[in-house]
Amino acid sequence: MERENNSQLHEINDVQSHHCQSHETIQQPSHDRGAIQYAPKQYSLTGSNRPPPYHGGVYLHPDYMHYNPNYGQPQNAPVWSLSQPLPHVMRSEMKRGDDQDAKATDKRPNAHQEEVPMADEPPTEHPAHNADFDAEKNQPEARVSQPDERGFFNKWGEIRHRFREPLAEWLGTTVAMTLGLCAGLQTYTSQNQAGSFSSLAPAWGFAFMIAIYMAGGVSGGHLNPAITISMAVWRGFPARKCMVYVAAQIVGSISAGGIAYALYHDAIVDSALANHVTQGESPARQALLTAPKDFAHPVTAFFNEFVGTAILVGTIMALGDDTNAPPGGGMQAFILGILISVLVLALGYNSGGCFNGARDFGARLVALMAGWGGEVFREKHVWWIWGPWAADITGGLFGTFIYDLAIFTKAEGPINYPRRRRKRALLIKEKNQMVKLRY
């Protein structure tokens, strides 16, 4: 009996002690109620301030890096992008004469490496493999998704890596000009019932904004020969890539012209029948082709394109200058979309507001293939050459020149070279051109 009584007393004491502890635990938060009640509340339109559940905000499977060794690797080549600040590179003309002489006489291996690394080389870095992973690789289900020794899963992966930049430039140009041309065809074939010039301008602007977001991180999203050539002359963009980019932009504009014409073919035919004219004389001509108005003097039309492209490219250089006032991350493409809209609204009446030689040439070639006649390339004294190409390219070069002359202070700008180095730069370029012509 005593043992039973003692055991019951122990059980009662345990229950009481547990009750006291639980009571203390329950009452503990009441001491902090004042702090919680008077803590400032934050109502943010940007979402919760808590850290993301995964590193970088993106879920990453533990085995993902084994099969994708190049994911997250730092980029080993600069990108002259319209969606981020422009890179600072060393150009051969920037170096002093003694540095050039020392480099020329240096006989060590790898002494003549290029200053700007190429992005055309396949990836070579691989993570360390353990025994379990090596055993897993030999399983049949793992062989299907294994990359080769260079990190490629198949032949197309290797081709895409080698031509990634021109493919991105082609895709971005195709998307931008397809949207812009379709907006123009919708406006003019509907006799302004499905749009107007005021709605056409932002359509072009936001079309290029979308394309820059799409291709900006890979090729830079130039989408315009005037921008690419200005980058090569004033910012050290490799000259060997310049013509490749321009060719990709032209092919993209041809693709866009074909897509837009195919989608709006019925509307073009209906508009031509309604106006009792051929397709080449229908209102769709204003959507596909740019040309100065009949009242506009050729000099006026030329400088209309010249000034518009100068403002466009000069602003691009300002947005890419990290020492000026670069916008926040991801905002450059949005600002450029607004800029293009404003340029079309302000300078689009006299000459059509092209500001892009590829945009005019691709649609013009599609019109020729559609049977509109060779007049599309002969009108206005061959406008397509001295307008969208000559005026826009020279305007882009001039716009960057003015920005560098007034604001830009970095060494990669040729205008900031000392006089002796400017002469040396011209001699080096002439020598390189002679070597290219020789071979």
mmCIF file of C-alpha atoms in Angstrom, residues 8-387:
data_model
loop_
_atom_site.group_PDB
_atom_site.id
_atom_site.type_symbol
_atom_site.label_atom_id
_atom_site.label_comp_id
_atom_site.label_asym_id
_atom_site.label_seq_id
_atom_site.Cartn_x
_atom_site.Cartn_y
_atom_site.Cartn_z
ATOM 1 C CA GLN A 8 0.567 8.014 -6.935
ATOM 2 C CA LEU A 9 2.252 10.941 -5.180
ATOM 3 C CA HIS A 10 5.078 10.883 -7.739
ATOM 4 C CA GLU A 11 2.560 10.887 -10.600
ATOM 5 C CA ILE A 12 0.689 13.852 -9.069
ATOM 6 C CA ASN A 13 3.932 15.803 -8.635
ATOM 7 C CA ASP A 14 4.939 15.069 -12.235
ATOM 8 C CA VAL A 15 1.568 16.247 -13.547
ATOM 9 C CA GLN A 16 1.753 19.444 -11.469
ATOM 10 C CA SER A 17 5.297 20.219 -12.581
ATOM 11 C CA HIS A 18 4.360 19.590 -16.216
ATOM 12 C CA HIS A 19 1.318 21.834 -15.800
ATOM 13 C CA CYS A 20 3.464 24.624 -14.369
ATOM 14 C CA GLN A 21 5.957 24.357 -17.195
ATOM 15 C CA SER A 22 3.231 24.408 -19.821
ATOM 16 C CA HIS A 23 1.624 27.377 -18.073
ATOM 17 C CA GLU A 24 4.912 29.249 -18.133
ATOM 18 C CA THR A 25 5.364 28.357 -21.774
ATOM 19 C CA ILE A 26 1.921 29.611 -22.667
ATOM 20 C CA GLN A 27 2.333 32.817 -20.705
ATOM 21 C CA GLN A 28 5.784 33.571 -22.149
ATOM 22 C CA PRO A 29 4.574 35.285 -25.337
ATOM 23 C CA SER A 30 2.443 37.680 -23.277
ATOM 24 C CA HIS A 31 5.607 39.453 -22.100
ATOM 25 C CA ASP A 32 6.438 40.359 -25.719
ATOM 26 C CA ARG A 33 2.963 41.435 -26.742
ATOM 27 C CA GLY A 34 3.821 45.054 -26.336
ATOM 28 C CA ALA A 35 6.826 44.706 -28.622
ATOM 29 C CA ILE A 36 4.821 42.838 -31.206
ATOM 30 C CA GLN A 37 1.904 45.219 -30.965
ATOM 31 C CA TYR A 38 4.019 48.341 -31.348
ATOM 32 C CA ALA A 39 6.350 46.931 -34.039
ATOM 33 C CA PRO A 40 6.051 48.960 -37.267
ATOM 34 C CA LYS A 41 4.188 47.143 -40.013
ATOM 35 C CA GLN A 42 5.576 47.263 -43.543
ATOM 36 C CA TYR A 43 3.182 47.134 -46.459
ATOM 37 C CA SER A 44 5.284 46.649 -49.600
ATOM 38 C CA LEU A 45 4.084 46.430 -53.190
ATOM 39 C CA THR A 46 7.229 44.460 -54.053
ATOM 40 C CA GLY A 47 6.225 41.378 -52.073
ATOM 41 C CA SER A 48 7.565 39.755 -48.942
ATOM 42 C CA ASN A 49 10.965 40.733 -47.577
ATOM 43 C CA ARG A 50 11.703 37.194 -46.464
ATOM 44 C CA PRO A 51 14.625 35.494 -48.213
ATOM 45 C CA PRO A 52 13.707 33.103 -51.041
ATOM 46 C CA PRO A 53 13.426 29.411 -50.108
ATOM 47 C CA TYR A 54 16.227 28.498 -52.545
ATOM 48 C CA HIS A 55 19.611 29.970 -53.295
ATOM 49 C CA GLY A 56 19.183 32.683 -55.897
ATOM 50 C CA GLY A 57 15.415 32.222 -55.767
ATOM 51 C CA VAL A 58 15.525 29.235 -58.170
ATOM 52 C CA TYR A 59 15.197 25.604 -57.135
ATOM 53 C CA LEU A 60 18.282 23.558 -58.028
ATOM 54 C CA HIS A 61 18.229 19.763 -57.798
ATOM 55 C CA PRO A 62 21.286 18.313 -56.018
ATOM 56 C CA ASP A 63 22.274 16.310 -59.119
ATOM 57 C CA TYR A 64 21.584 19.108 -61.603
ATOM 58 C CA MET A 65 25.178 20.349 -61.687
ATOM 59 C CA HIS A 66 26.447 16.869 -62.543
ATOM 60 C CA TYR A 67 24.488 16.882 -65.782
ATOM 61 C CA ASN A 68 24.768 20.627 -66.436
ATOM 62 C CA PRO A 69 28.346 21.527 -65.469
ATOM 63 C CA ASN A 70 28.175 24.948 -67.131
ATOM 64 C CA TYR A 71 25.146 26.214 -65.210
ATOM 65 C CA GLY A 72 25.997 29.212 -63.070
ATOM 66 C CA GLN A 73 29.525 29.515 -64.435
ATOM 67 C CA PRO A 74 30.763 33.098 -64.793
ATOM 68 C CA GLN A 75 30.762 34.460 -68.334
ATOM 69 C CA ASN A 76 34.267 34.626 -69.765
ATOM 70 C CA ALA A 77 33.544 37.143 -72.521
ATOM 71 C CA PRO A 78 32.125 40.680 -72.508
ATOM 72 C CA VAL A 79 28.655 41.399 -73.875
ATOM 73 C CA TRP A 80 27.933 44.793 -75.451
ATOM 74 C CA SER A 81 24.329 44.662 -74.322
ATOM 75 C CA LEU A 82 21.527 47.200 -74.535
ATOM 76 C CA SER A 83 20.083 45.762 -71.315
ATOM 77 C CA GLN A 84 23.063 46.399 -69.006
ATOM 78 C CA PRO A 85 26.107 48.687 -68.660
ATOM 79 C CA LEU A 86 28.627 48.335 -71.466
ATOM 80 C CA PRO A 87 31.893 46.483 -70.717
ATOM 81 C CA HIS A 88 35.255 48.198 -70.362
ATOM 82 C CA VAL A 89 37.773 46.423 -72.607
ATOM 83 C CA MET A 90 41.391 46.995 -73.510
ATOM 84 C CA ARG A 91 41.857 47.975 -77.140
ATOM 85 C CA SER A 92 45.211 47.634 -78.848
ATOM 86 C CA GLU A 93 45.180 51.334 -79.672
ATOM 87 C CA MET A 94 44.907 52.209 -75.960
ATOM 88 C CA LYS A 95 48.311 50.813 -75.047
ATOM 89 C CA ARG A 96 51.453 52.870 -75.044
ATOM 90 C CA GLY A 97 54.192 52.386 -77.582
ATOM 91 C CA ASP A 98 56.568 50.708 -75.133
ATOM 92 C CA ASP A 99 53.867 48.210 -74.181
ATOM 93 C CA GLN A 100 53.335 47.374 -77.841
ATOM 94 C CA ASP A 101 57.070 46.930 -78.390
ATOM 95 C CA ALA A 102 57.407 44.721 -75.317
ATOM 96 C CA LYS A 103 54.524 42.588 -76.482
ATOM 97 C CA ALA A 104 55.991 42.300 -79.978
ATOM 98 C CA THR A 105 59.381 41.134 -78.647
ATOM 99 C CA ASP A 106 57.997 38.773 -75.997
ATOM 100 C CA LYS A 107 58.623 35.230 -77.176
ATOM 101 C CA ARG A 108 56.978 33.430 -74.272
ATOM 102 C CA PRO A 109 54.065 31.070 -74.945
ATOM 103 C CA ASN A 110 50.668 32.729 -74.867
ATOM 104 C CA ALA A 111 52.340 36.129 -75.016
ATOM 105 C CA HIS A 112 50.060 37.282 -77.829
ATOM 106 C CA GLN A 113 46.716 36.351 -76.392
ATOM 107 C CA GLU A 114 43.804 38.582 -77.358
ATOM 108 C CA GLU A 115 42.655 41.134 -74.852
ATOM 109 C CA VAL A 116 38.980 40.274 -75.344
ATOM 110 C CA PRO A 117 38.289 36.545 -74.838
ATOM 111 C CA MET A 118 36.162 34.838 -77.420
ATOM 112 C CA ALA A 119 32.815 33.332 -76.526
ATOM 113 C CA ASP A 120 33.051 30.859 -79.432
ATOM 114 C CA GLU A 121 35.229 28.416 -77.516
ATOM 115 C CA PRO A 122 33.362 25.492 -75.943
ATOM 116 C CA PRO A 123 33.231 25.277 -72.154
ATOM 117 C CA THR A 124 36.068 23.359 -70.536
ATOM 118 C CA GLU A 125 35.402 23.554 -66.785
ATOM 119 C CA HIS A 126 33.874 20.481 -65.146
ATOM 120 C CA PRO A 127 33.104 19.806 -61.506
ATOM 121 C CA ALA A 128 34.795 17.051 -59.580
ATOM 122 C CA HIS A 129 33.198 13.610 -59.948
ATOM 123 C CA ASN A 130 32.953 11.044 -57.219
ATOM 124 C CA ALA A 131 32.821 7.267 -57.459
ATOM 125 C CA ASP A 132 29.050 7.105 -56.965
ATOM 126 C CA PHE A 133 28.449 9.505 -59.819
ATOM 127 C CA ASP A 134 30.829 7.597 -62.115
ATOM 128 C CA ALA A 135 28.907 4.419 -61.348
ATOM 129 C CA GLU A 136 25.624 6.216 -61.981
ATOM 130 C CA LYS A 137 26.841 7.445 -65.384
ATOM 131 C CA ASN A 138 27.172 3.873 -66.628
ATOM 132 C CA GLN A 139 23.507 3.134 -66.023
ATOM 133 C CA PRO A 140 21.388 3.068 -69.228
ATOM 134 C CA GLU A 141 18.917 5.703 -68.021
ATOM 135 C CA ALA A 142 21.761 8.101 -67.216
ATOM 136 C CA ARG A 143 23.418 7.788 -70.618
ATOM 137 C CA VAL A 144 20.451 9.435 -72.289
ATOM 138 C CA SER A 145 21.021 12.812 -70.608
ATOM 139 C CA GLN A 146 24.793 12.782 -70.162
ATOM 140 C CA PRO A 147 26.745 15.673 -71.671
ATOM 141 C CA ASP A 148 29.887 14.863 -73.612
ATOM 142 C CA GLU A 149 33.357 15.822 -72.457
ATOM 143 C CA ARG A 150 32.760 19.423 -73.614
ATOM 144 C CA GLY A 151 29.447 19.818 -71.793
ATOM 145 C CA PHE A 152 27.100 19.339 -74.793
ATOM 146 C CA PHE A 153 24.161 16.943 -74.743
ATOM 147 C CA ASN A 154 23.906 16.578 -78.525
ATOM 148 C CA LYS A 155 25.228 17.964 -81.788
ATOM 149 C CA TRP A 156 22.715 20.796 -81.833
ATOM 150 C CA GLY A 157 23.999 21.939 -78.449
ATOM 151 C CA GLU A 158 27.460 22.365 -79.938
ATOM 152 C CA ILE A 159 26.099 24.202 -82.996
ATOM 153 C CA ARG A 160 23.954 26.467 -80.837
ATOM 154 C CA HIS A 161 26.905 27.312 -78.602
ATOM 155 C CA ARG A 162 29.065 28.222 -81.580
ATOM 156 C CA PHE A 163 26.411 30.418 -83.208
ATOM 157 C CA ARG A 164 24.550 31.496 -80.071
ATOM 158 C CA GLU A 165 25.078 35.223 -80.533
ATOM 159 C CA PRO A 166 23.971 35.504 -84.199
ATOM 160 C CA LEU A 167 21.029 33.193 -83.480
ATOM 161 C CA ALA A 168 19.930 35.450 -80.622
ATOM 162 C CA GLU A 169 20.350 38.519 -82.818
ATOM 163 C CA TRP A 170 18.291 36.877 -85.577
ATOM 164 C CA LEU A 171 15.530 35.859 -83.163
ATOM 165 C CA GLY A 172 15.345 39.248 -81.472
ATOM 166 C CA THR A 173 15.232 41.097 -84.804
ATOM 167 C CA THR A 174 12.555 38.744 -86.109
ATOM 168 C CA VAL A 175 10.338 39.244 -83.065
ATOM 169 C CA ALA A 176 10.746 43.034 -82.938
ATOM 170 C CA MET A 177 10.084 43.636 -86.612
ATOM 171 C CA THR A 178 7.274 41.108 -86.867
ATOM 172 C CA LEU A 179 5.368 42.931 -84.135
ATOM 173 C CA GLY A 180 6.131 46.354 -85.597
ATOM 174 C CA LEU A 181 5.246 45.452 -89.190
ATOM 175 C CA CYS A 182 2.048 43.696 -88.123
ATOM 176 C CA ALA A 183 1.023 46.776 -86.146
ATOM 177 C CA GLY A 184 1.626 48.913 -89.235
ATOM 178 C CA LEU A 185 -0.282 46.572 -91.546
ATOM 179 C CA GLN A 186 -3.181 46.461 -89.118
ATOM 180 C CA THR A 187 -3.299 50.252 -88.986
ATOM 181 C CA TYR A 188 -3.045 51.028 -92.700
ATOM 182 C CA THR A 189 -5.056 48.147 -94.183
ATOM 183 C CA SER A 190 -7.953 48.957 -91.834
ATOM 184 C CA GLN A 191 -7.965 52.611 -92.910
ATOM 185 C CA ASN A 192 -7.056 53.638 -89.326
ATOM 186 C CA GLN A 193 -10.043 51.786 -87.876
ATOM 187 C CA ALA A 194 -7.815 49.321 -85.958
ATOM 188 C CA GLY A 195 -5.126 51.794 -84.985
ATOM 189 C CA SER A 196 -3.548 55.126 -85.760
ATOM 190 C CA PHE A 197 -0.109 56.694 -86.058
ATOM 191 C CA SER A 198 -0.249 57.509 -82.351
ATOM 192 C CA SER A 199 -0.731 53.831 -81.496
ATOM 193 C CA LEU A 200 1.780 52.667 -84.098
ATOM 194 C CA ALA A 201 4.684 54.497 -82.443
ATOM 195 C CA PRO A 202 4.465 52.712 -79.057
ATOM 196 C CA ALA A 203 3.910 49.428 -80.881
ATOM 197 C CA TRP A 204 7.361 49.777 -82.472
ATOM 198 C CA GLY A 205 8.877 50.917 -79.196
ATOM 199 C CA PHE A 206 7.563 48.075 -77.088
ATOM 200 C CA ALA A 207 8.297 45.557 -79.847
ATOM 201 C CA PHE A 208 11.987 46.424 -79.605
ATOM 202 C CA MET A 209 11.770 46.447 -75.811
ATOM 203 C CA ILE A 210 10.505 42.849 -75.844
ATOM 204 C CA ALA A 211 13.228 41.811 -78.278
ATOM 205 C CA ILE A 212 15.980 43.397 -76.166
ATOM 206 C CA TYR A 213 14.738 41.523 -73.113
ATOM 207 C CA MET A 214 14.795 38.350 -75.201
ATOM 208 C CA ALA A 215 18.279 38.653 -76.741
ATOM 209 C CA GLY A 216 20.050 41.243 -74.594
ATOM 210 C CA GLY A 217 21.790 38.798 -72.283
ATOM 211 C CA VAL A 218 23.228 36.701 -75.116
ATOM 212 C CA SER A 219 24.066 38.896 -78.105
ATOM 213 C CA GLY A 220 23.396 42.285 -76.563
ATOM 214 C CA GLY A 221 20.163 42.807 -78.476
ATOM 215 C CA HIS A 222 21.532 45.365 -80.941
ATOM 216 C CA LEU A 223 18.851 44.614 -83.577
ATOM 217 C CA ASN A 224 20.137 47.522 -85.672
ATOM 218 C CA PRO A 225 23.217 47.780 -87.935
ATOM 219 C CA ALA A 226 23.782 51.399 -86.877
ATOM 220 C CA ILE A 227 24.070 50.321 -83.234
ATOM 221 C CA THR A 228 26.411 47.425 -84.000
ATOM 222 C CA ILE A 229 28.725 49.529 -86.168
ATOM 223 C CA SER A 230 28.793 52.321 -83.582
ATOM 224 C CA MET A 231 29.690 49.794 -80.881
ATOM 225 C CA ALA A 232 32.543 48.510 -83.037
ATOM 226 C CA VAL A 233 33.964 51.970 -83.740
ATOM 227 C CA TRP A 234 33.481 53.633 -80.343
ATOM 228 C CA ARG A 235 33.256 50.863 -77.721
ATOM 229 C CA GLY A 236 35.604 48.090 -78.837
ATOM 230 C CA PHE A 237 33.004 45.637 -80.142
ATOM 231 C CA PRO A 238 35.005 43.051 -82.153
ATOM 232 C CA ALA A 239 35.070 43.964 -85.827
ATOM 233 C CA ARG A 240 35.033 40.279 -86.814
ATOM 234 C CA LYS A 241 31.604 39.979 -85.171
ATOM 235 C CA CYS A 242 30.243 43.189 -86.629
ATOM 236 C CA MET A 243 29.415 41.842 -90.077
ATOM 237 C CA VAL A 244 28.033 38.626 -88.568
ATOM 238 C CA TYR A 245 25.632 40.658 -86.435
ATOM 239 C CA VAL A 246 24.569 42.819 -89.379
ATOM 240 C CA ALA A 247 23.948 39.714 -91.499
ATOM 241 C CA ALA A 248 21.867 38.166 -88.698
ATOM 242 C CA GLN A 249 19.844 41.382 -88.405
ATOM 243 C CA ILE A 250 19.161 41.430 -92.150
ATOM 244 C CA VAL A 251 18.092 37.769 -92.143
ATOM 245 C CA GLY A 252 15.871 38.479 -89.142
ATOM 246 C CA SER A 253 14.230 41.417 -90.908
ATOM 247 C CA ILE A 254 13.584 39.263 -93.977
ATOM 248 C CA SER A 255 12.027 36.588 -91.760
ATOM 249 C CA ALA A 256 9.863 39.211 -90.069
ATOM 250 C CA GLY A 257 8.772 40.693 -93.386
ATOM 251 C CA GLY A 258 7.746 37.267 -94.649
ATOM 252 C CA ILE A 259 5.809 36.449 -91.480
ATOM 253 C CA ALA A 260 4.004 39.806 -91.429
ATOM 254 C CA TYR A 261 3.123 39.617 -95.131
ATOM 255 C CA ALA A 262 1.800 36.063 -94.763
ATOM 256 C CA LEU A 263 -0.327 36.931 -91.739
ATOM 257 C CA TYR A 264 -1.829 40.039 -93.366
ATOM 258 C CA HIS A 265 -1.960 38.846 -96.973
ATOM 259 C CA ASP A 266 -5.758 38.700 -96.982
ATOM 260 C CA ALA A 267 -6.006 42.180 -95.477
ATOM 261 C CA ILE A 268 -3.551 43.517 -98.076
ATOM 262 C CA VAL A 269 -5.558 42.007 -100.935
ATOM 263 C CA ASP A 270 -8.840 43.308 -99.507
ATOM 264 C CA SER A 271 -7.368 46.789 -99.062
ATOM 265 C CA ALA A 272 -6.091 46.793 -102.647
ATOM 266 C CA LEU A 273 -9.480 45.711 -104.005
ATOM 267 C CA ALA A 274 -11.300 48.308 -101.922
ATOM 268 C CA ASN A 275 -9.080 51.071 -103.312
ATOM 269 C CA HIS A 276 -9.043 49.626 -106.888
ATOM 270 C CA VAL A 277 -5.226 49.523 -106.975
ATOM 271 C CA THR A 278 -2.524 46.878 -107.009
ATOM 272 C CA GLN A 279 -1.012 45.532 -103.802
ATOM 273 C CA GLY A 280 2.117 47.614 -104.337
ATOM 274 C CA GLU A 281 0.018 50.782 -104.479
ATOM 275 C CA SER A 282 -2.302 49.875 -101.612
ATOM 276 C CA PRO A 283 -2.110 51.449 -98.128
ATOM 277 C CA ALA A 284 -0.063 48.423 -97.031
ATOM 278 C CA ARG A 285 2.910 49.992 -98.800
ATOM 279 C CA GLN A 286 3.186 52.594 -96.033
ATOM 280 C CA ALA A 287 3.406 49.811 -93.456
ATOM 281 C CA LEU A 288 6.100 47.716 -95.135
ATOM 282 C CA LEU A 289 8.255 50.385 -96.799
ATOM 283 C CA THR A 290 9.627 53.652 -95.499
ATOM 284 C CA ALA A 291 9.946 56.623 -97.835
ATOM 285 C CA PRO A 292 9.992 60.414 -97.510
ATOM 286 C CA LYS A 293 6.796 62.288 -98.194
ATOM 287 C CA ASP A 294 6.415 63.941 -101.595
ATOM 288 C CA PHE A 295 6.734 67.413 -100.088
ATOM 289 C CA ALA A 296 9.917 66.549 -98.133
ATOM 290 C CA HIS A 297 13.202 67.703 -99.680
ATOM 291 C CA PRO A 298 15.845 64.934 -99.932
ATOM 292 C CA VAL A 299 18.150 66.857 -97.588
ATOM 293 C CA THR A 300 15.346 67.166 -95.051
ATOM 294 C CA ALA A 301 14.587 63.452 -95.288
ATOM 295 C CA PHE A 302 18.278 62.550 -94.910
ATOM 296 C CA PHE A 303 18.803 64.640 -91.790
ATOM 297 C CA ASN A 304 15.488 63.473 -90.374
ATOM 298 C CA GLU A 305 16.912 59.945 -90.263
ATOM 299 C CA PHE A 306 20.371 61.221 -89.309
ATOM 300 C CA VAL A 307 19.182 63.161 -86.257
ATOM 301 C CA GLY A 308 16.805 60.431 -85.088
ATOM 302 C CA THR A 309 19.469 57.727 -85.187
ATOM 303 C CA ALA A 310 22.022 60.047 -83.571
ATOM 304 C CA ILE A 311 19.674 60.575 -80.621
ATOM 305 C CA LEU A 312 18.917 56.846 -80.449
ATOM 306 C CA VAL A 313 22.527 55.622 -80.430
ATOM 307 C CA GLY A 314 23.767 58.495 -78.273
ATOM 308 C CA THR A 315 21.156 57.645 -75.648
ATOM 309 C CA ILE A 316 22.130 53.979 -75.796
ATOM 310 C CA MET A 317 25.734 54.923 -75.051
ATOM 311 C CA ALA A 318 24.568 57.105 -72.162
ATOM 312 C CA LEU A 319 22.484 54.295 -70.668
ATOM 313 C CA GLY A 320 25.450 51.935 -70.986
ATOM 314 C CA ASP A 321 27.856 54.352 -69.293
ATOM 315 C CA ASP A 322 28.171 53.169 -65.686
ATOM 316 C CA THR A 323 29.829 56.462 -64.693
ATOM 317 C CA ASN A 324 26.877 58.562 -65.826
ATOM 318 C CA ALA A 325 23.459 57.624 -64.434
ATOM 319 C CA PRO A 326 22.773 53.984 -65.354
ATOM 320 C CA PRO A 327 19.201 52.863 -64.674
ATOM 321 C CA GLY A 328 18.305 50.028 -62.343
ATOM 322 C CA GLY A 329 18.571 46.405 -63.336
ATOM 323 C CA GLY A 330 16.315 45.486 -66.229
ATOM 324 C CA MET A 331 15.176 49.059 -66.901
ATOM 325 C CA GLN A 332 17.337 49.887 -69.920
ATOM 326 C CA ALA A 333 15.202 47.964 -72.401
ATOM 327 C CA PHE A 334 12.062 49.641 -71.047
ATOM 328 C CA ILE A 335 13.628 53.087 -71.402
ATOM 329 C CA LEU A 336 14.739 52.293 -74.958
ATOM 330 C CA GLY A 337 11.200 51.211 -75.794
ATOM 331 C CA ILE A 338 9.919 54.593 -74.637
ATOM 332 C CA LEU A 339 12.708 56.352 -76.556
ATOM 333 C CA ILE A 340 11.867 54.599 -79.837
ATOM 334 C CA SER A 341 8.201 55.471 -79.365
ATOM 335 C CA VAL A 342 9.072 59.132 -78.847
ATOM 336 C CA LEU A 343 11.388 59.172 -81.885
ATOM 337 C CA VAL A 344 8.686 57.726 -84.142
ATOM 338 C CA LEU A 345 6.143 60.224 -82.826
ATOM 339 C CA ALA A 346 8.498 63.200 -83.178
ATOM 340 C CA LEU A 347 10.464 62.339 -86.341
ATOM 341 C CA GLY A 348 8.378 59.753 -88.129
ATOM 342 C CA TYR A 349 6.265 61.952 -90.376
ATOM 343 C CA ASN A 350 8.756 63.312 -92.923
ATOM 344 C CA SER A 351 10.615 60.082 -93.736
ATOM 345 C CA GLY A 352 8.637 57.278 -92.133
ATOM 346 C CA GLY A 353 10.801 57.049 -89.012
ATOM 347 C CA CYS A 354 12.964 54.077 -89.944
ATOM 348 C CA PHE A 355 16.219 54.616 -87.973
ATOM 349 C CA ASN A 356 17.200 51.034 -88.877
ATOM 350 C CA GLY A 357 18.577 49.910 -92.226
ATOM 351 C CA ALA A 358 17.737 46.242 -91.667
ATOM 352 C CA ARG A 359 14.099 47.053 -90.896
ATOM 353 C CA ASP A 360 13.626 48.734 -94.284
ATOM 354 C CA PHE A 361 15.688 46.315 -96.379
ATOM 355 C CA GLY A 362 14.031 43.104 -95.167
ATOM 356 C CA ALA A 363 10.469 44.288 -95.768
ATOM 357 C CA ARG A 364 11.485 45.813 -99.110
ATOM 358 C CA LEU A 365 12.977 42.521 -100.275
ATOM 359 C CA VAL A 366 9.844 40.629 -99.226
ATOM 360 C CA ALA A 367 7.724 43.122 -101.185
ATOM 361 C CA LEU A 368 9.892 42.486 -104.245
ATOM 362 C CA MET A 369 9.453 38.722 -103.877
ATOM 363 C CA ALA A 370 5.693 39.240 -103.457
ATOM 364 C CA GLY A 371 5.539 40.755 -106.938
ATOM 365 C CA TRP A 372 5.386 44.437 -106.127
ATOM 366 C CA GLY A 373 7.968 45.153 -108.814
ATOM 367 C CA GLY A 374 11.511 46.484 -108.876
ATOM 368 C CA GLU A 375 10.233 49.988 -108.270
ATOM 369 C CA VAL A 376 10.394 49.269 -104.535
ATOM 370 C CA PHE A 377 14.204 49.536 -104.774
ATOM 371 C CA ARG A 378 14.277 52.443 -107.248
ATOM 372 C CA GLU A 379 11.766 54.842 -105.730
ATOM 373 C CA LYS A 380 12.800 58.246 -104.400
ATOM 374 C CA HIS A 381 16.212 58.076 -106.086
ATOM 375 C CA VAL A 382 17.138 54.789 -104.358
ATOM 376 C CA TRP A 383 16.044 56.076 -100.975
ATOM 377 C CA TRP A 384 16.733 52.769 -99.239
ATOM 378 C CA ILE A 385 20.503 53.285 -99.660
ATOM 379 C CA TRP A 386 21.023 56.933 -98.741
ATOM 380 C CA GLY A 387 18.214 57.017 -96.177
#
